[in-house]
Short mmCIF file of C-alpha atoms in Angstrom, two decimals:
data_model
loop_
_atom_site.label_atom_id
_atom_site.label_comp_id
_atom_site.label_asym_id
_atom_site.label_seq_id
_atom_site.Cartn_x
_atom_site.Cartn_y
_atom_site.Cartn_z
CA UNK A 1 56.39 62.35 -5.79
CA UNK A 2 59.36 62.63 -8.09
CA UNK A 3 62.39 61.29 -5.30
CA UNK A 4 62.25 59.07 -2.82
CA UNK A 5 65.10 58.04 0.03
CA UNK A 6 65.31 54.70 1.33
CA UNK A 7 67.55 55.36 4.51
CA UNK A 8 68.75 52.93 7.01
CA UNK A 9 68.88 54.17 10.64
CA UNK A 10 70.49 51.77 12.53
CA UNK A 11 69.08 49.34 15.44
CA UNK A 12 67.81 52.14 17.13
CA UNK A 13 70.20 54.48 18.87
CA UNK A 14 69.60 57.94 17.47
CA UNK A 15 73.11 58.38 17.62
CA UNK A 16 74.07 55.38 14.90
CA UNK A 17 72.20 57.24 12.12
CA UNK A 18 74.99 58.54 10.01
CA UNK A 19 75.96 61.79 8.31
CA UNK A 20 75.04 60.52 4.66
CA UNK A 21 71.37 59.66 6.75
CA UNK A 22 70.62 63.08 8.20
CA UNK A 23 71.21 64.73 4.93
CA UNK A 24 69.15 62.94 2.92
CA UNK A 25 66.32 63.25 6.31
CA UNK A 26 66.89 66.98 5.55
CA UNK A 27 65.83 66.70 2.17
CA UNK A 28 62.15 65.04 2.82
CA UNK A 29 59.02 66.18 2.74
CA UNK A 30 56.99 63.57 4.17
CA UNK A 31 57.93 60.29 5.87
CA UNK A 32 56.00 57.06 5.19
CA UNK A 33 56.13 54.75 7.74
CA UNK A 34 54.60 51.25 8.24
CA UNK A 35 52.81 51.14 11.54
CA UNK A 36 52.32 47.48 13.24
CA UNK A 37 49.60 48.23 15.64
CA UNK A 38 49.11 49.64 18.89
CA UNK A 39 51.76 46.96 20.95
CA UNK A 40 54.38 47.80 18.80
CA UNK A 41 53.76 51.54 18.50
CA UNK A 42 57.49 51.98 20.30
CA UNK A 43 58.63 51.33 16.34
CA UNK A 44 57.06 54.56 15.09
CA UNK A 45 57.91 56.39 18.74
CA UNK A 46 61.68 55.61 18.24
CA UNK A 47 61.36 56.38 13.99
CA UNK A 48 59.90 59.76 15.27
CA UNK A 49 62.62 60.58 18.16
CA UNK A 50 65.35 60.24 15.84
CA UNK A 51 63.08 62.93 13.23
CA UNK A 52 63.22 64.92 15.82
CA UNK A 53 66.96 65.20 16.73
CA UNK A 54 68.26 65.31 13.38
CA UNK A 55 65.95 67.26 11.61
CA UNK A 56 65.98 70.82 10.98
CA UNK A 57 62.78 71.56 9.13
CA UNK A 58 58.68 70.89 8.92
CA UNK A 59 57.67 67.75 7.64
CA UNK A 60 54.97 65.48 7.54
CA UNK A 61 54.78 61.58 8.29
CA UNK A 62 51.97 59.27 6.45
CA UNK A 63 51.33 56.37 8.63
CA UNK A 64 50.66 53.16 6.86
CA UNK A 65 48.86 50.26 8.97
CA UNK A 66 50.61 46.94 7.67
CA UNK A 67 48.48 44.41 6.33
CA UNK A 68 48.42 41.23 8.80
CA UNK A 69 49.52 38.20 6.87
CA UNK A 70 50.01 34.36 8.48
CA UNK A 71 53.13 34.08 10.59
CA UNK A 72 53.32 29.85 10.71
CA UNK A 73 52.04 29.35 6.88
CA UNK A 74 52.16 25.96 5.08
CA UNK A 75 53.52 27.79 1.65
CA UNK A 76 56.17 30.43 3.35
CA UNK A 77 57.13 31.88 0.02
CA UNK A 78 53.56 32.18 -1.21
CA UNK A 79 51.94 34.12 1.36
CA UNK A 80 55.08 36.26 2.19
CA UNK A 81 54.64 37.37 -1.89
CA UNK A 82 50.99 37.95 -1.85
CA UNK A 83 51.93 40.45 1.72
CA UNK A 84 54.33 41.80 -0.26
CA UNK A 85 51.85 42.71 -3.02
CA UNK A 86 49.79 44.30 -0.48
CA UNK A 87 52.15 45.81 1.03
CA UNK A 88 53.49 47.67 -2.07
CA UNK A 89 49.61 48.75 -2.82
CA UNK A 90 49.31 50.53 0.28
CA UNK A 91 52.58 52.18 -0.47
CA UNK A 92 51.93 52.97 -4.07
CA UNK A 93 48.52 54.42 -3.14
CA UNK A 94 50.10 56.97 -0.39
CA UNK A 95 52.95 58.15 -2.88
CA UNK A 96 49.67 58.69 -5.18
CA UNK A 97 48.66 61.31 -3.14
CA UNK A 98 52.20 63.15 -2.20
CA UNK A 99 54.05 65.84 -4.23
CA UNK A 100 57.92 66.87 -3.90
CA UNK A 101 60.39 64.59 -1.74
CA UNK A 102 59.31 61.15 0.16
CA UNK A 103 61.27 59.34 2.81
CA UNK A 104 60.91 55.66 4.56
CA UNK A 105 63.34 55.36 7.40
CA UNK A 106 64.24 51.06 7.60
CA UNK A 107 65.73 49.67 10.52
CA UNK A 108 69.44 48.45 10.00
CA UNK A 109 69.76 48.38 6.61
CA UNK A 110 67.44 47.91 3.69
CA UNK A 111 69.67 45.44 2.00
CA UNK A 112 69.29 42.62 5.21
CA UNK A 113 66.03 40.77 5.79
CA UNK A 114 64.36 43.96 4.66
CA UNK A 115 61.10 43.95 1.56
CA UNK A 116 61.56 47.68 1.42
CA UNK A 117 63.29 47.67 -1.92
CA UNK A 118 61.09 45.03 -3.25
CA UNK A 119 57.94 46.77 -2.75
CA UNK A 120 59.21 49.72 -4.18
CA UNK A 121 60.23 47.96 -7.43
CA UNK A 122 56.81 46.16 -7.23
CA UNK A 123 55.27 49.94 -7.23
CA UNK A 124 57.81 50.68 -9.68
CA UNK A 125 56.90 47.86 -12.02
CA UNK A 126 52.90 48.24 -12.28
CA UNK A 127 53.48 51.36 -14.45
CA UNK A 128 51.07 53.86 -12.36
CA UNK A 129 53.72 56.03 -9.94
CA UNK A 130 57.26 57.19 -11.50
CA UNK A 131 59.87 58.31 -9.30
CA UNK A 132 63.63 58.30 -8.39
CA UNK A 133 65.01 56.63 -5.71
CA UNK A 134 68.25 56.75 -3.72
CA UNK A 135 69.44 54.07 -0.81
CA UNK A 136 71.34 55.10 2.37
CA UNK A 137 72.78 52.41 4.15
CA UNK A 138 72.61 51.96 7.98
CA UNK A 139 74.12 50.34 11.12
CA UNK A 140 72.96 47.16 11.04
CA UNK A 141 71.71 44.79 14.27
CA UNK A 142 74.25 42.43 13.42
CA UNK A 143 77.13 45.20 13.50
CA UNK A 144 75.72 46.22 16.71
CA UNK A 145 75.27 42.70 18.63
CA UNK A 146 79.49 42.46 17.67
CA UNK A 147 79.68 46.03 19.03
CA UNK A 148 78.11 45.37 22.22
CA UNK A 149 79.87 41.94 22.86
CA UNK A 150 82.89 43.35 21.90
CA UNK A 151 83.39 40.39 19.44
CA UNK A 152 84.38 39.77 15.63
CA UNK A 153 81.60 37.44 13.90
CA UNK A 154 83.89 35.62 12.36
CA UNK A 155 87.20 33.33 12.88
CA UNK A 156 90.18 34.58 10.97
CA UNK A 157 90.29 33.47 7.34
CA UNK A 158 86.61 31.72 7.58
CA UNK A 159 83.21 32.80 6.69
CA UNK A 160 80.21 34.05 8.32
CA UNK A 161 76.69 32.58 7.96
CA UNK A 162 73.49 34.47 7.99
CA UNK A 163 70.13 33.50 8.00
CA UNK A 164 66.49 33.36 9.91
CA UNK A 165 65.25 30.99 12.60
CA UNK A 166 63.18 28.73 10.20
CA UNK A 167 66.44 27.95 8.12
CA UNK A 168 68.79 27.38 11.14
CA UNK A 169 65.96 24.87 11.97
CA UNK A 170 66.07 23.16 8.62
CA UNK A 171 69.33 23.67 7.78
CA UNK A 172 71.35 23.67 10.80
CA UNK A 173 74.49 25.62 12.14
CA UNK A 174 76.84 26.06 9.84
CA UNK A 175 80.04 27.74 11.50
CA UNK A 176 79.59 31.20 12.79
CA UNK A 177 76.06 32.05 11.81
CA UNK A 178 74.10 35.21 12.84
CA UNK A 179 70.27 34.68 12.95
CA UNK A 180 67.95 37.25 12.75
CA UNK A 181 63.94 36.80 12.63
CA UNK A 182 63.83 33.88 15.39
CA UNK A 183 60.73 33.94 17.02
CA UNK A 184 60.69 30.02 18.25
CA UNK A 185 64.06 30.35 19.79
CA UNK A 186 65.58 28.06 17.11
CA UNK A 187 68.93 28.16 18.82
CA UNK A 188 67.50 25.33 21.54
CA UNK A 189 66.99 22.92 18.63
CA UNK A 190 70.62 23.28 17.58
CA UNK A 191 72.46 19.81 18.73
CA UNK A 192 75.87 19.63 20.83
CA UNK A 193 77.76 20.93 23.66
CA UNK A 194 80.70 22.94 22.50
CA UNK A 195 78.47 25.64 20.76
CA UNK A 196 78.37 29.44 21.87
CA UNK A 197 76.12 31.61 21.89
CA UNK A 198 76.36 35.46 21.61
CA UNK A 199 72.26 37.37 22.39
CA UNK A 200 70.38 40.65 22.08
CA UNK A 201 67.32 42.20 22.26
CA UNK A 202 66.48 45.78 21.66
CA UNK A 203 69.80 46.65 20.97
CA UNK A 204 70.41 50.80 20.69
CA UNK A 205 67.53 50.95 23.04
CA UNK A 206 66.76 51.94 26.58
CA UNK A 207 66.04 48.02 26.96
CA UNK A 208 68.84 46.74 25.60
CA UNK A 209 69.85 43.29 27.41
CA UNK A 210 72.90 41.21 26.10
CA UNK A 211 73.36 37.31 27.51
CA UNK A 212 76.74 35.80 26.28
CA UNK A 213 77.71 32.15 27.09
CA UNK A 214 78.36 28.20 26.25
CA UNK A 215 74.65 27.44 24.72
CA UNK A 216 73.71 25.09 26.87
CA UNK A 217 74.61 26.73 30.16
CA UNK A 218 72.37 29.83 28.89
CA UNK A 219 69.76 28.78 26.72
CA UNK A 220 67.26 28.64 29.30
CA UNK A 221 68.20 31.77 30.66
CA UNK A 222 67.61 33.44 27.35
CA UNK A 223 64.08 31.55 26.43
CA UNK A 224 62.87 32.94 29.59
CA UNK A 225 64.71 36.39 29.57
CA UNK A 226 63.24 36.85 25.92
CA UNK A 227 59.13 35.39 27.10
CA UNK A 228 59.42 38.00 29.53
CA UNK A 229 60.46 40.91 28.12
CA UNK A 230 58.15 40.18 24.96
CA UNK A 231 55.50 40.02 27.49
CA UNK A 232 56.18 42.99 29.21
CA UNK A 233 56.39 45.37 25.65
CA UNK A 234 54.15 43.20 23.81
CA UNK A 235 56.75 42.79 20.89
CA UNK A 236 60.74 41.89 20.45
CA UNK A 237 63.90 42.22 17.95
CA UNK A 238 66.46 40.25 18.82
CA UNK A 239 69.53 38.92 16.84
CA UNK A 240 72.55 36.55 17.90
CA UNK A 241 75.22 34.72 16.70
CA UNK A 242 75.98 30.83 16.87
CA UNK A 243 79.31 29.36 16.86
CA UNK A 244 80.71 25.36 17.46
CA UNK A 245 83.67 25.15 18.86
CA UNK A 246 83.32 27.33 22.39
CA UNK A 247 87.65 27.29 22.84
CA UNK A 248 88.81 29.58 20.41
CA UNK A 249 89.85 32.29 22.28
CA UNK A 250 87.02 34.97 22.09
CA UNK A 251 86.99 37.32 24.71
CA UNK A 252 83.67 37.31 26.77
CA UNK A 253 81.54 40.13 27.16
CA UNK A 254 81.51 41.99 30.54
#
């Protein structure tokens, strides 16, 4: 393999993959993408649609199965860098075996809550497979949960926070913070009454559902909106932003 594109394709609407994204689409050869098992085969589905409407030529797609690794570990940072490691070994092996131009399509963007890059530098840094590579950024979920709310993340002047589920937990809010990679609900653990809460799920998709509200008036709602939906697709992405202070003038969401 001498080139490989890293593009971002957005949440999941075919239509948010942008121009600079179809071009470099139309300049792979073969796609490698990281399959998570039969209940979340929608992921590769969706990957594949959007090959299909954009592209304009044969190609071929390598499905990689992605190594299972502990989701409620002790040591976090260990045993998300020894998946990484085995991650990057699956990927270096299947670029082994590929001549011409590769492609990985990332949800969003690679450069938020994404390891693509850092496997690739992993591969990159054992020596064994050299290549060039070239990033295309994407739409991210956090662009599109303020698209769909019709919202800015921010207050004018003043930062915005973002960060996982586990850190809101240890951390707490801090301002307007977007959290992405929640699955305990986190937000319920977050003290006080005057906080807001902005929510998606499977935004850009068919299933998109959006709950907007004071926290505490909708945090139930959302728990069990979220439980059931997860149930009925077998897997999730959601994303939402958190911010004190529920009088300052942002318009709700229809």
């Amino acid at each position: 393999m001498r080139k490989l594109y890293v593009i971002g394709i957005g949440a999941g609407d075919p239509d948010q993959v942008t121009v600079q994204a179809i071009k470099a689409m139309r300049q792979v050869e073969v796609f490698f993408v990281i399959g998570k098992g039969a209940e979340k085969r929608e992921l590769v589905n969706v990957r594949t649609a959007i090959l299909a409407e954009h592209l304009d030529h044969p190609y071929r797609i390598v499905e990689i199965a992605d190594p299972p690794r502990d989701r409620a570990p002790a040591d976090y940072q260990g045993v998300v860098e020894d998946w990484h490691d085995r991650r990057s070994a699956l990927l270096e092996d299947a670029f082994a075996r590929v001549d011409g131009v590769g492609g990985i399509l990332v949800w969003g963007d690679p450069s938020l809550y994404d390891s693509t890059l850092r496997m690739i530098e992993r591969v990159l840094d054992r020596g064994a497979q050299r290549f060039d590579y070239e990033v295309i950024p994407g739409v991210t979920s956090v662009q599109a949960l303020a698209a769909r709310h019709r919202m800015v993340l921010h207050r004018i002047g003043e930062p915005v926070h973002i960060t996982t589920g586990r850190r809101l937990r240890e951390d707490g809010l801090s301002g307007s913070t977007v959290v992405m990679l929640d699955g305990d609900c986190s937000f319920t653990e977050v003290p006080g009454d005057d906080v807001h809460i902005w929510w998606g799920a499977y935004l850009g998709m068919p299933d998109e559902t959006l709950i907007e509200g004071p926290l505490r008036a909708v945090e139930k709602e959302i728990v069990e909106r979220r439980t059931r939906l997860r149930a009925d697709k077998g897997w999730i992405m959601d994303v939402y932003l958190l911010r004190p202070g529920a009088g300052d003038g942002q318009r709700p969401s229809p």
